[in-house]
Short mmCIF file of C-alpha atoms in Angstrom, two decimals:
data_model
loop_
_atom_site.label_atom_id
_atom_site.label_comp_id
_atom_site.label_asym_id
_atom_site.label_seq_id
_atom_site.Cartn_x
_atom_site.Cartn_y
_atom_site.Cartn_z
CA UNK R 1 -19.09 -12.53 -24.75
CA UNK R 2 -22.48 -11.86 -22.72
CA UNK R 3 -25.84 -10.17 -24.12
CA UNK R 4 -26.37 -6.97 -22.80
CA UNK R 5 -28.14 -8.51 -19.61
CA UNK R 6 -27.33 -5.96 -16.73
CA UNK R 7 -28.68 -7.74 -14.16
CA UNK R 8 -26.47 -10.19 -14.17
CA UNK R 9 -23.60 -7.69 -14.01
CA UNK R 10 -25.33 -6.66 -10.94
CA UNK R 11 -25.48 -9.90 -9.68
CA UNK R 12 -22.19 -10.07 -10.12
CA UNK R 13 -21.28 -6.79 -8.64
CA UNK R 14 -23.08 -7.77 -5.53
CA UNK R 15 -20.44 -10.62 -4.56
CA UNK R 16 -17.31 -8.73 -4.81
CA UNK R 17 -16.32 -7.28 -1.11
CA UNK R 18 -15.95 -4.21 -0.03
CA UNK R 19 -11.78 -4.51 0.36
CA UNK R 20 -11.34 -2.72 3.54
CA UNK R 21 -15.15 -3.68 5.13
CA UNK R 22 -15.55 -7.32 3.56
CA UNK R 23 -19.46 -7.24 5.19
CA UNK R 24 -20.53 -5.27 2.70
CA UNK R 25 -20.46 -5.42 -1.40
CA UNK R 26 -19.19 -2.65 -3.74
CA UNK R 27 -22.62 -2.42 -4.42
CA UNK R 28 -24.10 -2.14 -1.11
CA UNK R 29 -21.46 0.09 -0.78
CA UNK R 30 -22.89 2.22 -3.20
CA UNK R 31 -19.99 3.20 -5.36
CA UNK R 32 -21.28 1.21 -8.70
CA UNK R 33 -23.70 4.16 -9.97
CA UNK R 34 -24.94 2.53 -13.24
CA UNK R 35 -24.36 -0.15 -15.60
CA UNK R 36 -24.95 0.13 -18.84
CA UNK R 37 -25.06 -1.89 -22.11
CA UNK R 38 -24.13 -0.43 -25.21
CA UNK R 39 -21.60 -0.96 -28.25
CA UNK R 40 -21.55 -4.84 -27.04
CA UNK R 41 -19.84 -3.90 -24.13
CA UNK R 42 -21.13 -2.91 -20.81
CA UNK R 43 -20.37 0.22 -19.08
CA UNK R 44 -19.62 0.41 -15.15
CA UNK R 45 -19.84 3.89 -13.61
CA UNK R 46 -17.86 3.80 -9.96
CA UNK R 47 -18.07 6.86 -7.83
CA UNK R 48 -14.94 6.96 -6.00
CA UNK R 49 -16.10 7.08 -1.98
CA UNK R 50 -12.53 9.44 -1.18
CA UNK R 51 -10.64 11.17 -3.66
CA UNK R 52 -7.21 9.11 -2.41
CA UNK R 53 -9.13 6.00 -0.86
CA UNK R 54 -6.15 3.30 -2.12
CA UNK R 55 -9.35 1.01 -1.96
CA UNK R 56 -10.79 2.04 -5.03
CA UNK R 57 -8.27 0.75 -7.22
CA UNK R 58 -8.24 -2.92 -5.23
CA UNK R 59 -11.95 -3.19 -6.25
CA UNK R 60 -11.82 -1.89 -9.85
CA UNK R 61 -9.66 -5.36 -9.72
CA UNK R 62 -11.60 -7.16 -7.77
CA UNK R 63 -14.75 -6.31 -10.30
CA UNK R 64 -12.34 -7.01 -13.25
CA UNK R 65 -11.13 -10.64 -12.05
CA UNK R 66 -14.71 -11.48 -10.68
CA UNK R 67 -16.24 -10.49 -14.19
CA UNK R 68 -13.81 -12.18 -16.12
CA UNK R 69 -14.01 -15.48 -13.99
CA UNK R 70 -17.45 -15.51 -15.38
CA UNK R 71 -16.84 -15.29 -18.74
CA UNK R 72 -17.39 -11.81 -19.08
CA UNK R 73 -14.89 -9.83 -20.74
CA UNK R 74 -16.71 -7.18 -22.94
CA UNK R 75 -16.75 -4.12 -20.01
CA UNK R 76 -15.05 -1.29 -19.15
CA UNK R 77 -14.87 0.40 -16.18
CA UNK R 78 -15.04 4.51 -15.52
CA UNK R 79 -14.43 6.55 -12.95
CA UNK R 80 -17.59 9.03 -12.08
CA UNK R 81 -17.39 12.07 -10.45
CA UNK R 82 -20.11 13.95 -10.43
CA UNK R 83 -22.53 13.38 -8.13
CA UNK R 84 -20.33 12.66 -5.64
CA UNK R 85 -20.46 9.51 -3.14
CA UNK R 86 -22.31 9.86 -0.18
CA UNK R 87 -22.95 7.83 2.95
CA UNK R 88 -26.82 8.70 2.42
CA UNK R 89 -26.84 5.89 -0.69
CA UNK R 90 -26.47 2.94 1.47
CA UNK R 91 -29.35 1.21 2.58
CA UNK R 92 -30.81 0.71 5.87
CA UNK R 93 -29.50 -3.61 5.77
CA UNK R 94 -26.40 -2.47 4.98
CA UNK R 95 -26.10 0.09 7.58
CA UNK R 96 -27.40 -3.09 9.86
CA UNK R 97 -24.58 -5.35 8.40
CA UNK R 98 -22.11 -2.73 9.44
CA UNK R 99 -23.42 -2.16 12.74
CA UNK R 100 -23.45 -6.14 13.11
CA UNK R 101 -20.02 -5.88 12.25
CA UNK R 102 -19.16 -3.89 15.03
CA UNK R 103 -18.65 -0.57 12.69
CA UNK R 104 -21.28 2.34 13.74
CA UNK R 105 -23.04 3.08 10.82
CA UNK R 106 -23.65 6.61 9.42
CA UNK R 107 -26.51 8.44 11.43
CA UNK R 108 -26.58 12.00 12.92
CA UNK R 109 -26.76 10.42 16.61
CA UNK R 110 -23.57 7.95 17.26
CA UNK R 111 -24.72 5.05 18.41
CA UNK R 112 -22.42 2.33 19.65
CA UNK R 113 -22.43 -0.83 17.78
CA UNK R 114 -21.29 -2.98 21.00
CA UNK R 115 -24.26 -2.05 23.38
CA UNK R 116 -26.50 -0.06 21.54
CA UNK R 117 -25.84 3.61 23.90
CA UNK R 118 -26.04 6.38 22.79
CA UNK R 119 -23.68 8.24 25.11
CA UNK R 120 -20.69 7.95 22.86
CA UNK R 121 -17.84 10.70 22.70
CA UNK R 122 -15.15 10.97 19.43
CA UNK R 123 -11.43 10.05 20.47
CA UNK R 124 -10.62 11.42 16.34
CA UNK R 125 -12.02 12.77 13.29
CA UNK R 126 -9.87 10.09 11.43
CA UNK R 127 -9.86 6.20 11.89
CA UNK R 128 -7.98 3.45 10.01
CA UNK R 129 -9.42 3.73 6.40
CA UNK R 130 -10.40 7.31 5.09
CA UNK R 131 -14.46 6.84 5.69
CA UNK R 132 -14.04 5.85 9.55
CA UNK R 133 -13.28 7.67 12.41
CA UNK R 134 -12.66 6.68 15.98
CA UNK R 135 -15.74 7.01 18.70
CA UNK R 136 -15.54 5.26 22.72
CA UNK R 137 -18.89 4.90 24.23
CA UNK R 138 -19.02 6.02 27.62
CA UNK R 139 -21.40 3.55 29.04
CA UNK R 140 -19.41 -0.23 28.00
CA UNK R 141 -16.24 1.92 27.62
CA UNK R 142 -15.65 0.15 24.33
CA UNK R 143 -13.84 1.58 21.51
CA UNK R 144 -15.63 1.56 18.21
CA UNK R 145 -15.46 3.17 14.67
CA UNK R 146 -18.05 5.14 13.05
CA UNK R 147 -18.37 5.28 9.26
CA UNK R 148 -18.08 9.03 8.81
CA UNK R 149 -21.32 11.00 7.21
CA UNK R 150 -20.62 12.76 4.09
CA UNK C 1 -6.22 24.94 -24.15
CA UNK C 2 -2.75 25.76 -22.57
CA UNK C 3 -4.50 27.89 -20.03
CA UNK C 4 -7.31 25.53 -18.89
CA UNK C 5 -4.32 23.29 -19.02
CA UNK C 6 -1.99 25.74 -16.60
CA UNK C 7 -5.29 26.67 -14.18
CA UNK C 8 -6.17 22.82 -13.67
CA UNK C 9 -2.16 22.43 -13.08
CA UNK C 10 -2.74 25.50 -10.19
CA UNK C 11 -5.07 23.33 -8.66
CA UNK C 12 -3.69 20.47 -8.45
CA UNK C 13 -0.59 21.54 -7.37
CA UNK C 14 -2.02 22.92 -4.32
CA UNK C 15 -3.24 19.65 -3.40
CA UNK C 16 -0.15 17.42 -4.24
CA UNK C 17 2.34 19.94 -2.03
CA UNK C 18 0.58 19.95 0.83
CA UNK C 19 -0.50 16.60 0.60
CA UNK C 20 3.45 15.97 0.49
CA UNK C 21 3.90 18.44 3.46
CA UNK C 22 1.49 16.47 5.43
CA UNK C 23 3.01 12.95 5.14
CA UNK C 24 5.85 14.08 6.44
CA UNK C 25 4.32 13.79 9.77
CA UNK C 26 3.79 10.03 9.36
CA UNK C 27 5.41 8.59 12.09
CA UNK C 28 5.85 12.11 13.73
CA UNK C 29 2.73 13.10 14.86
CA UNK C 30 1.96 13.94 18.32
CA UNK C 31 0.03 11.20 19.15
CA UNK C 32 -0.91 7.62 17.37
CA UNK C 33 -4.53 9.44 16.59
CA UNK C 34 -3.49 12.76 15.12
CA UNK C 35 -0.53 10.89 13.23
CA UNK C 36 -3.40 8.77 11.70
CA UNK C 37 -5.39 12.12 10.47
CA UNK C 38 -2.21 14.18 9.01
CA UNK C 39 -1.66 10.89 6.70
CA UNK C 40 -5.62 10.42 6.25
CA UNK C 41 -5.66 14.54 5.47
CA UNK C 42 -2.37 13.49 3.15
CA UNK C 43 -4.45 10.49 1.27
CA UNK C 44 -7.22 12.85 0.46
CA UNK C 45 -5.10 15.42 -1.09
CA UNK C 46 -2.91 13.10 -3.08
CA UNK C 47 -6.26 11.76 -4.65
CA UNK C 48 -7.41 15.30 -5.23
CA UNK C 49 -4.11 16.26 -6.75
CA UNK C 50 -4.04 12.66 -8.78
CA UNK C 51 -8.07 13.65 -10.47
CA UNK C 52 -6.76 16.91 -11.64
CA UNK C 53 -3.76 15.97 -12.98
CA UNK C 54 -5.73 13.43 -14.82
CA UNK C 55 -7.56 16.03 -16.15
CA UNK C 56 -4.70 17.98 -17.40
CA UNK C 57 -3.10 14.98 -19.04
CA UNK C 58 -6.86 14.41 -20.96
CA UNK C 59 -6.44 17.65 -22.12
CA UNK C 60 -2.10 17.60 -22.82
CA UNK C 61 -2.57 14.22 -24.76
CA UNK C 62 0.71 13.57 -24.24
CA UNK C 63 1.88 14.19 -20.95
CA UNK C 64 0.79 11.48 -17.68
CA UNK C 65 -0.62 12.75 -14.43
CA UNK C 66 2.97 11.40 -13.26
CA UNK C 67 4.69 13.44 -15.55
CA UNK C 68 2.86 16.54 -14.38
CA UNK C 69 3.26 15.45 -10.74
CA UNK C 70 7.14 14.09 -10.79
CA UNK C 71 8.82 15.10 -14.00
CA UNK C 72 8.56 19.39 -13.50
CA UNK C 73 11.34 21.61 -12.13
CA UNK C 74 10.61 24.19 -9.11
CA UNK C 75 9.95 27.29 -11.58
CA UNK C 76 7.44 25.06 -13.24
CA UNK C 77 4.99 24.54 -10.16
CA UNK C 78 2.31 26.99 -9.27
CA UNK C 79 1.25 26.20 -5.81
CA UNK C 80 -0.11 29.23 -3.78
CA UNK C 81 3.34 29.28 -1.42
CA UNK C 82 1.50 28.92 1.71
CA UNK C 83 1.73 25.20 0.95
CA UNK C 84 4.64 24.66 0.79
CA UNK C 85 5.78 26.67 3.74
CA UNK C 86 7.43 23.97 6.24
CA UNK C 87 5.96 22.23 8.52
CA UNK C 88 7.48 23.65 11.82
CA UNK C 89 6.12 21.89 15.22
CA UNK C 90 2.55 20.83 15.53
CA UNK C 91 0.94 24.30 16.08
CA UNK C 92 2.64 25.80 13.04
CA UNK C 93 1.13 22.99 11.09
CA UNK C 94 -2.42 23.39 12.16
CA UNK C 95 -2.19 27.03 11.47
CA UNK C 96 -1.24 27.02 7.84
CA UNK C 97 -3.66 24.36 7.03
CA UNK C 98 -6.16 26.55 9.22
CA UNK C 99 -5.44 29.45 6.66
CA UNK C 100 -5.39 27.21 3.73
CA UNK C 101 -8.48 25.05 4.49
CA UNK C 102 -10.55 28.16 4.83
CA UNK C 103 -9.74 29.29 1.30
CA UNK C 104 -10.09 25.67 0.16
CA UNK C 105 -13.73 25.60 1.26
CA UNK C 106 -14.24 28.97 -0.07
CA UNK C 107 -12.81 28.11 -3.74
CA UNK C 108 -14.20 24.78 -4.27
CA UNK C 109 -17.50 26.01 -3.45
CA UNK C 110 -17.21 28.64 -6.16
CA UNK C 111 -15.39 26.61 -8.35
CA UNK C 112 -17.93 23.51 -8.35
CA UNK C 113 -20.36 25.79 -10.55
CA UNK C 114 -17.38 26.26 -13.32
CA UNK C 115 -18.63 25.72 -17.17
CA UNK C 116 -16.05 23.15 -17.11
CA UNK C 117 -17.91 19.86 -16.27
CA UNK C 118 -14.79 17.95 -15.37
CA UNK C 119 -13.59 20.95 -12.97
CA UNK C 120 -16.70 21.10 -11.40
CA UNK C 121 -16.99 17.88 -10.67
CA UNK C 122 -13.72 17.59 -9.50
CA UNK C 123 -14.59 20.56 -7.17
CA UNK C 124 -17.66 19.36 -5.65
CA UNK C 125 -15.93 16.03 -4.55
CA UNK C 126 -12.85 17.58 -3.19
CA UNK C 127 -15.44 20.46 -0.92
CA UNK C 128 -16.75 17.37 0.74
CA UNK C 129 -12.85 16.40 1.90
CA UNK C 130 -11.96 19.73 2.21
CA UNK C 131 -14.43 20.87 5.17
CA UNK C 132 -13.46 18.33 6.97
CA UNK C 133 -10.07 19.31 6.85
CA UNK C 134 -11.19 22.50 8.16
CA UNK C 135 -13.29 21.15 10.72
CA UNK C 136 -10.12 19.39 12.45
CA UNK C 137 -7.37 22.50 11.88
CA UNK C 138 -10.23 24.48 13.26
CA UNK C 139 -10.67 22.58 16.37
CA UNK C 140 -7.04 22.31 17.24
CA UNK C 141 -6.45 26.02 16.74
CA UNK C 142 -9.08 26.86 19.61
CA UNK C 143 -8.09 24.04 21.28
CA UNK C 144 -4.30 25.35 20.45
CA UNK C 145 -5.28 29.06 20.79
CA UNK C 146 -7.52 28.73 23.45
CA UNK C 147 -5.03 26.58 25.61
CA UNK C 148 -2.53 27.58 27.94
CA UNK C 149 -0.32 30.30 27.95
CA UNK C 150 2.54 28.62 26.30
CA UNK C 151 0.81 27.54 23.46
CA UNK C 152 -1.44 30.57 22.85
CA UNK C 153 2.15 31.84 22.52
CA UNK C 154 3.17 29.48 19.84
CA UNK C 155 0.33 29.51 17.91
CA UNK C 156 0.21 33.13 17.83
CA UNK C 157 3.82 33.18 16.74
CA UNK C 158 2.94 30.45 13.70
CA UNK C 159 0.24 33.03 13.13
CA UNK C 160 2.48 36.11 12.76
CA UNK C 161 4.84 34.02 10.84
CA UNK C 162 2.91 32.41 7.77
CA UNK C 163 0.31 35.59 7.53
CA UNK C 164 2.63 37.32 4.88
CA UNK C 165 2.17 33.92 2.86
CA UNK C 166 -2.12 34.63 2.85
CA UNK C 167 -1.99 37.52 0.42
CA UNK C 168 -1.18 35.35 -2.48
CA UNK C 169 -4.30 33.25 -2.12
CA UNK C 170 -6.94 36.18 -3.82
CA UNK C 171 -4.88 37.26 -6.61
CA UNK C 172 -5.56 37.15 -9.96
CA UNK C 173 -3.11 37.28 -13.03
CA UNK C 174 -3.90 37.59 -16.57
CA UNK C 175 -4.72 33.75 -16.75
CA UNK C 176 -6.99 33.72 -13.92
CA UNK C 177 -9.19 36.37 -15.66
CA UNK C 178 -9.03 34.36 -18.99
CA UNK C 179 -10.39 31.45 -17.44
CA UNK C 180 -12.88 34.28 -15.46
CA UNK C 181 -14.19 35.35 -18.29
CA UNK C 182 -14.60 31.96 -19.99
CA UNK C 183 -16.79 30.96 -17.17
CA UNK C 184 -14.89 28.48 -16.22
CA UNK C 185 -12.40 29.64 -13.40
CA UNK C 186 -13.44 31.66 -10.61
CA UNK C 187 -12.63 35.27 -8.82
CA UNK C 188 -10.24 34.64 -6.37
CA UNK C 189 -10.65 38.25 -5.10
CA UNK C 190 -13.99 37.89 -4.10
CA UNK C 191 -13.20 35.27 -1.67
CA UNK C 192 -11.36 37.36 0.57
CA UNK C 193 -14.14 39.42 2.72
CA UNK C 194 -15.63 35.72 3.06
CA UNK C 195 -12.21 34.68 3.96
CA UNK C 196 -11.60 37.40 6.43
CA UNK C 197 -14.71 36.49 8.08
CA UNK C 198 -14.53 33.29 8.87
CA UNK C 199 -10.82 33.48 9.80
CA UNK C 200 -11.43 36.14 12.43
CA UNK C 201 -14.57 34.17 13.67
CA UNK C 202 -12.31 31.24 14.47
CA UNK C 203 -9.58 33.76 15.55
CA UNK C 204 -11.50 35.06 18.46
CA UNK C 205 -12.48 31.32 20.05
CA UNK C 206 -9.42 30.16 19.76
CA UNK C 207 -8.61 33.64 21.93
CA UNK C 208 -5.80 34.69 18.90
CA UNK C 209 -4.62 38.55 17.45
CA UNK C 210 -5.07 38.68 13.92
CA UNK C 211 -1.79 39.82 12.24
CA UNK C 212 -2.20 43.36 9.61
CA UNK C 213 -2.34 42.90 6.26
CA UNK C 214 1.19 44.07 5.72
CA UNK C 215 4.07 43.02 3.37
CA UNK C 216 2.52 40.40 0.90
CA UNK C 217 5.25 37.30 -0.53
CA UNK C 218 4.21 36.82 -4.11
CA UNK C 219 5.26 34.85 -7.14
CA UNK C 220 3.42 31.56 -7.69
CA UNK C 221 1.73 32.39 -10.42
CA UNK C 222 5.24 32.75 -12.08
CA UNK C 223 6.58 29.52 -10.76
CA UNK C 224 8.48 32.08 -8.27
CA UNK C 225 8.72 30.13 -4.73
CA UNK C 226 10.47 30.18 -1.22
CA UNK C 227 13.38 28.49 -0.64
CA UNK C 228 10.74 25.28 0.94
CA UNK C 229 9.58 23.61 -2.34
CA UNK C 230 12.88 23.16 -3.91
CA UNK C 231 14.19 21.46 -0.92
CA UNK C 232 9.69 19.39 -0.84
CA UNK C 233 10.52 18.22 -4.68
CA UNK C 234 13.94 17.33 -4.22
CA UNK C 235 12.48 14.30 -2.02
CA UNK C 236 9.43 13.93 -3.75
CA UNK C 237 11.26 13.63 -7.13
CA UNK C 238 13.31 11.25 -5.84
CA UNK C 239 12.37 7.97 -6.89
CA UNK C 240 11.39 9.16 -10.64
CA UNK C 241 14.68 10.91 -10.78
CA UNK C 242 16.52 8.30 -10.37
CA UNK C 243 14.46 5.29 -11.70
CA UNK C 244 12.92 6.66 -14.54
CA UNK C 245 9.36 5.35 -15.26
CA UNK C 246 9.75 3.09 -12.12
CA UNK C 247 6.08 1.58 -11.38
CA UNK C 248 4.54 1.30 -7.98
#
């Protein structure tokens, strides 16, 4: 049993990978919208990034195991709807620790992650998980994904 | 409750069909890339479908959004039936979910400013998903379309073919107008000058006739459906048929 100290749920939070982009945390991520404290228990609002994104159930376990390995067992998790996710709530270092990743970060202009040019064409709308999709640059002729804007 | 329960169940059944229709192409898509979208395109839908059914089951209180989704006959879905039309060769694919995507865009948007908080919500987060769906069967019908010869040919046929399906998307029975009036479901009427216009926009790049408004298939509403969904369910069903209650 914990006193209603959020912070330390969003401590927490902030350890436990993205599943498909490990670089990044659910929060960073920006899928945990709020946490709240009330009734002894706290409250974790996730906003879903894609409807069908099989990720989002891996990290509502992935929160669940981390919380309870800390002793933490008086939280519930709910699903969130409305608003829905965006790319604009991540934060320019996270965008950075995707780039550094070799992922192209979301930004109107494409820019690729390997050498930095801009002249980049799209190979396909879709990529390997449901927010990427699949970019070459022109100039190092590498093949990179870019974390789709929505 | 029965008809917020039934329009939600409209919905969703949209989604879950052709989100069924379209990972059927998994492993037979024209190329690694586009094989990767149809199945991303599936994903999406599946999780639209699965957040609506939810929503019916909240309201059912007894019935789960697999019971909804596995557990109905054919006369018991309501799919518009352009959804579950098959999904032919490559160009007859794109051009159904051309058709289909339009209206999606079209209806969401509407739909997102329903009374009903969950529906809206629900709406709002599948528009997102749903112009992008658009924006790919768009480009491949111009690029389709706007081809060569041959398949200008067979897109215009896919056109000719499925347009009798299209009619089915702006009606409105007696539950539709219920829901209307509540506030809480929209006017799918409305959306068909909007409809008309974009589609003939798109028409005209990708160098295609528009078919007439002829002959009109109807009958969802009533559970009434072609001969495609029985054949859809009978695979879909499957597993739950036979292993009752069997967890993923």
């Amino acid at each position: 049993m914990q006193n209603g100290n959020t912070n330390k749920i969003w401590e927490l939070l902030n350890t436990v990978p993205d599943p498909e982009i490990p670089v990044i945390s659910v929060v960073e991520l920006g899928v945990i919208r709020d946490v709240k404290f009330t009734n002894n228990s706290f409250l974790i609002l996730i906003t879903p990034t894609y409807s069908g994104c099989p990720a989002t159930k891996t990290f509502q376990d992935d929160i669940s195991s981390c919380l309870k390995e800390n002793e933490i067992t008086n939280f519930e998790l709910k699903i969130k709807y409305d608003p829905p996710w965006t790319t604009d709530w991540m934060s320019d270092s996270t965008k950075e620790k995707l780039r550094k990743y070799g992922i192209a970060p979301p930004s109107n202009i494409v820019i690729c992650p390997q050498c930095n040019s801009k002249n980049t064409s799209l190979i396909s709308e879709f990529g390997a998980t449901a927010c990427k999709s699949l970019f070459k640059c022109i100039d190092c002729l590498e093949p990179f994904e870019f974390f789709k804007c929505i | 409750m029965d008809n917020l329960i039934n329009y939600t169940l409209r919905i969703a059944d949209n989604a879950l069909i052709l989100g069924q229709r379209m990972s059927q192409w998994c492993s037979n898509g024209p190329t690694l890339e586009e094989d990767i979208a149809m199945v991303n395109i599936s994903l999406d839908l599946f999780g639209q479908a699965n957040g609506f059914y939810e929503y019916a089951s909240s309201i059912d209180g007894n019935k789960s959004a697999d019971d909804f989704a596995f557990l109905r006959s054919e006369r018991e879905y309501f799919n518009n039936l352009i959804v579950e039309q098959g999904n032919g060769h490559f160009g007859d694919t794109i051009v159904r979910n051309f058709l289909f995507d339009t209206y999606s865009v079209l209806f969401y948007t509407k739909l997102q400013n329903s009374s009903d908080d969950t529906l809206a919500a629900l709406s709002s987060k599948s528009l997102k998903e749903a112009k992008y769906h658009l924006r790919h069967s768009s480009n491949w019908l111009i690029r389709l379309g706007d081809g060569t010869d041959e398949s200008n040919k067979k897109v215009q046929k896919s056109l000719n073919d499925i347009w009798m399906f299209t009619g089915n998307l702006f009606e409105m029975d007696e539950l539709d107008t219920d829901m209307l009036n509540k506030g809480i479901g929209i006017d799918n009427s409305l959306l068909k000058s909007e409809w008309d216009k974009k589609v003939n926009d798109t028409l005209s790049s990708a160098k295609l006739n528009r078919p007439e408004d002829g002959y009109m298939q109807t009958g969802s509403k009533e559970g009434i459906h072609t001969e495609h969904l029985g054949h859809l369910l009978s695979e879909m069903q499957f597993l739950q048929r036979a292993h009752p209650n069997a967890k993923w």
